[in-house]
Amino acid sequence: MEISYSTECRDIDWNLVAKILETVGMSHHRPDIHRKAFEASHTTIFARCRGRLIGFGRAISDGQYQAALYDCAVLPEFQGQGVGSAIIGRIVEHLSHCNIILYASPGKEQFYQGHGFARMKTGMALFLEMQSKREHGFIE
Ligand SMILES: CC(C)(COP(=O)(O)OP(=O)(O)OC[C@H]1O[C@@H](n2cnc3c(N)ncnc32)[C@H](O)[C@@H]1OP(=O)(O)O)[C@@H](O)C(=O)NCCC(=O)NCCS
């Protein structure tokens, strides 16, 4: 199975981005909202199999010393084959001069630990929907 990786937001089907996020159970929005979020990001990676979008990830950053990783997702039928690792690896490499933070979906912490990330002891968040995030295990 040949997977190709690109960084360009051109020619991305944003309906599919929203659909993939929904499929894997992550927060999803209107397609044009995702387009704006990815286009405003510092680093974006898209994975394709025979031209079909199968996964992606992005990081926002000042480009100097701080970055945060979001929206890393791989279609279920392509998970467990190294695609997520390749996406994270590319983002981390591109931002190797920065601190990188993220909040993992509950249960996905090990995946990130495998890429050198460690649990934060003082992480704080002001989410738009605090109660929902609490119910889903993101915050105390
Ligand atoms: C998390 C996700 C991006 C990983 O992508 P993937 O392509 O399945 O990951 P890989 O195949 O590159 O796996 C890399 C390693 O992480 C491990 N791993 C993957 N998912 C894991 C999980 N949920 N828990 C523990 N380890 C996990 C794999 O076993 C593999 O280990 P190995 O290198 O020792 O074999 C993908 O499973 C996904 O999209 N999940 C749903 C969305 C999601 O939760 N995204 C993360 C938001 S924080």
Short mmCIF file of C-alpha atoms and ligand atoms in Angstrom, two decimals:
data_model
loop_
_atom_site.label_atom_id
_atom_site.label_comp_id
_atom_site.label_asym_id
_atom_site.label_seq_id
_atom_site.Cartn_x
_atom_site.Cartn_y
_atom_site.Cartn_z
CA MET A 1 0.00 0.00 0.00
CA GLU A 2 1.62 3.20 -1.16
CA ILE A 3 0.86 6.28 0.94
CA SER A 4 1.87 9.74 -0.19
CA TYR A 5 2.19 12.79 2.05
CA SER A 6 1.76 16.44 1.15
CA THR A 7 1.71 19.74 2.96
CA GLU A 8 -0.44 21.83 0.63
CA CYS A 9 -4.00 22.84 1.50
CA ARG A 10 -4.79 23.23 -2.20
CA ASP A 11 -7.09 20.59 -3.70
CA ILE A 12 -8.23 19.28 -0.33
CA ASP A 13 -11.84 18.15 -0.10
CA TRP A 14 -12.85 19.86 3.16
CA ASN A 15 -16.13 17.91 3.26
CA LEU A 16 -13.97 14.80 3.54
CA VAL A 17 -11.85 16.34 6.30
CA ALA A 18 -15.02 16.99 8.33
CA LYS A 19 -16.27 13.48 7.51
CA ILE A 20 -13.03 11.78 8.57
CA LEU A 21 -12.98 13.70 11.86
CA GLU A 22 -16.59 12.69 12.47
CA THR A 23 -15.83 9.06 11.54
CA VAL A 24 -13.01 8.79 14.08
CA GLY A 25 -15.09 10.49 16.78
CA MET A 26 -13.23 13.79 16.96
CA SER A 27 -14.62 17.34 17.08
CA HIS A 28 -15.75 18.39 13.65
CA HIS A 29 -17.13 21.54 12.12
CA ARG A 30 -18.44 22.89 8.83
CA PRO A 31 -16.04 22.15 5.93
CA ASP A 32 -15.20 25.85 5.39
CA ILE A 33 -14.28 26.16 9.07
CA HIS A 34 -11.78 23.31 8.68
CA ARG A 35 -10.38 24.93 5.54
CA LYS A 36 -9.76 28.18 7.41
CA ALA A 37 -8.23 26.35 10.39
CA PHE A 38 -5.84 24.30 8.23
CA GLU A 39 -4.94 27.26 6.03
CA ALA A 40 -4.15 29.34 9.14
CA SER A 41 -1.96 26.58 10.59
CA HIS A 42 1.82 26.65 10.53
CA THR A 43 2.27 23.02 9.48
CA THR A 44 -0.22 20.75 7.74
CA ILE A 45 0.22 17.17 6.56
CA PHE A 46 -2.22 15.21 4.39
CA ALA A 47 -1.91 11.47 3.71
CA ARG A 48 -3.33 9.92 0.57
CA CYS A 49 -3.67 6.39 -0.77
CA ARG A 50 -4.04 6.30 -4.56
CA GLY A 51 -5.16 9.92 -4.45
CA ARG A 52 -7.76 9.35 -1.74
CA LEU A 53 -7.44 11.45 1.43
CA ILE A 54 -7.03 9.01 4.34
CA GLY A 55 -5.54 11.10 7.14
CA PHE A 56 -4.06 14.40 8.22
CA GLY A 57 -2.68 16.47 11.06
CA ARG A 58 -1.81 20.10 11.68
CA ALA A 59 0.06 22.33 14.09
CA ILE A 60 -0.44 25.98 14.94
CA SER A 61 2.75 27.81 15.84
CA ASP A 62 4.51 31.16 16.12
CA GLY A 63 7.21 29.51 14.02
CA GLN A 64 9.85 30.44 16.59
CA TYR A 65 9.55 28.43 19.80
CA GLN A 66 5.97 27.31 20.58
CA ALA A 67 3.58 25.00 18.75
CA ALA A 68 0.44 22.97 19.39
CA LEU A 69 -0.74 19.92 17.52
CA TYR A 70 -4.36 19.35 16.46
CA ASP A 71 -6.65 17.25 14.30
CA CYS A 72 -4.47 14.18 13.83
CA ALA A 73 -6.71 11.51 12.36
CA VAL A 74 -6.42 8.44 10.15
CA LEU A 75 -9.40 6.63 8.58
CA PRO A 76 -10.11 3.45 10.57
CA GLU A 77 -9.32 1.06 7.69
CA PHE A 78 -5.84 2.64 7.41
CA GLN A 79 -5.05 2.78 11.12
CA GLY A 80 -2.30 0.63 12.62
CA GLN A 81 -0.17 0.80 9.49
CA GLY A 82 2.16 3.63 10.43
CA VAL A 83 0.23 6.49 8.78
CA GLY A 84 -0.42 8.36 12.05
CA SER A 85 3.25 7.97 12.99
CA ALA A 86 4.34 9.34 9.63
CA ILE A 87 2.04 12.35 10.05
CA ILE A 88 3.28 13.10 13.59
CA GLY A 89 6.89 12.47 12.60
CA ARG A 90 6.68 14.99 9.77
CA ILE A 91 5.07 17.65 11.95
CA VAL A 92 7.60 17.14 14.77
CA GLU A 93 10.49 17.26 12.32
CA HIS A 94 9.20 20.46 10.76
CA LEU A 95 8.84 22.05 14.21
CA SER A 96 11.95 20.54 15.80
CA HIS A 97 13.03 23.99 17.02
CA CYS A 98 9.77 24.42 19.01
CA ASN A 99 8.13 23.14 22.17
CA ILE A 100 5.09 21.17 20.99
CA ILE A 101 2.02 20.59 23.15
CA LEU A 102 -1.22 18.74 22.50
CA TYR A 103 -4.11 17.18 24.33
CA ALA A 104 -4.73 13.59 23.36
CA SER A 105 -8.13 12.00 23.01
CA PRO A 106 -8.58 9.85 26.12
CA GLY A 107 -6.95 6.48 25.35
CA LYS A 108 -4.57 7.85 22.72
CA GLU A 109 -1.87 9.01 25.14
CA GLN A 110 0.35 5.98 24.44
CA PHE A 111 0.42 6.75 20.74
CA TYR A 112 1.96 10.15 21.50
CA GLN A 113 4.25 8.75 24.19
CA GLY A 114 5.65 6.55 21.45
CA HIS A 115 6.67 9.74 19.69
CA GLY A 116 8.48 11.19 22.70
CA PHE A 117 5.61 13.21 24.19
CA ALA A 118 5.25 13.16 27.99
CA ARG A 119 2.23 13.86 30.17
CA MET A 120 2.02 17.48 31.29
CA LYS A 121 1.68 18.07 35.01
CA THR A 122 0.42 21.63 34.83
CA GLY A 123 -1.62 21.65 31.63
CA MET A 124 -4.66 23.92 31.91
CA ALA A 125 -7.46 24.46 29.42
CA LEU A 126 -10.35 26.87 29.00
CA PHE A 127 -12.58 24.97 26.61
CA LEU A 128 -15.69 26.37 24.98
CA GLU A 129 -17.67 23.43 26.33
CA MET A 130 -16.15 22.64 29.70
CA GLN A 131 -18.87 20.25 30.84
CA SER A 132 -18.74 18.19 27.67
CA LYS A 133 -14.93 17.98 27.85
CA ARG A 134 -15.25 16.90 31.47
CA GLU A 135 -17.78 14.20 30.57
CA HIS A 136 -15.50 12.95 27.79
CA GLY A 137 -12.49 12.65 30.09
CA PHE A 138 -10.36 15.57 28.90
CA ILE A 139 -10.36 17.58 32.12
CA GLU A 140 -10.84 17.02 35.85
C1 LIG B 1 -4.35 7.98 16.86
C2 LIG B 1 -4.17 7.73 15.35
C3 LIG B 1 -3.95 9.05 14.64
C4 LIG B 1 -2.94 6.82 15.18
O1 LIG B 1 -2.77 6.62 13.79
P1 LIG B 1 -2.32 5.18 13.24
O2 LIG B 1 -2.04 5.32 11.80
O3 LIG B 1 -3.33 4.18 13.66
O4 LIG B 1 -0.99 4.95 14.09
P2 LIG B 1 0.27 4.08 13.69
O5 LIG B 1 -0.14 2.94 12.84
O6 LIG B 1 1.30 4.99 13.15
O7 LIG B 1 0.70 3.55 15.12
C5 LIG B 1 1.91 3.95 15.68
C6 LIG B 1 2.11 3.27 17.00
O8 LIG B 1 1.16 3.76 17.95
C7 LIG B 1 0.43 2.69 18.46
N1 LIG B 1 -0.93 3.15 18.67
C8 LIG B 1 -1.80 3.60 17.72
N2 LIG B 1 -2.97 3.92 18.32
C9 LIG B 1 -2.82 3.67 19.64
C10 LIG B 1 -3.65 3.79 20.77
N3 LIG B 1 -4.89 4.21 20.69
N4 LIG B 1 -3.15 3.43 21.99
C11 LIG B 1 -1.91 2.97 22.10
N5 LIG B 1 -1.06 2.83 21.06
C12 LIG B 1 -1.51 3.18 19.86
C13 LIG B 1 0.52 1.59 17.44
O9 LIG B 1 0.34 0.32 18.05
C14 LIG B 1 1.92 1.77 16.93
O10 LIG B 1 2.85 1.20 17.80
P3 LIG B 1 4.15 0.45 17.23
O11 LIG B 1 4.89 1.50 16.42
O12 LIG B 1 4.86 0.02 18.44
O13 LIG B 1 3.61 -0.64 16.37
C15 LIG B 1 -5.38 6.98 14.75
O14 LIG B 1 -5.56 5.77 15.41
C16 LIG B 1 -6.67 7.78 14.77
O15 LIG B 1 -6.97 8.55 13.85
N6 LIG B 1 -7.46 7.58 15.83
C17 LIG B 1 -8.74 8.26 15.95
C18 LIG B 1 -8.58 9.75 16.06
C19 LIG B 1 -7.76 10.15 17.26
O16 LIG B 1 -8.04 9.76 18.38
N7 LIG B 1 -6.74 10.96 17.00
C20 LIG B 1 -5.86 11.46 18.03
C21 LIG B 1 -6.43 12.67 18.62
S1 LIG B 1 -5.49 13.13 20.02
#
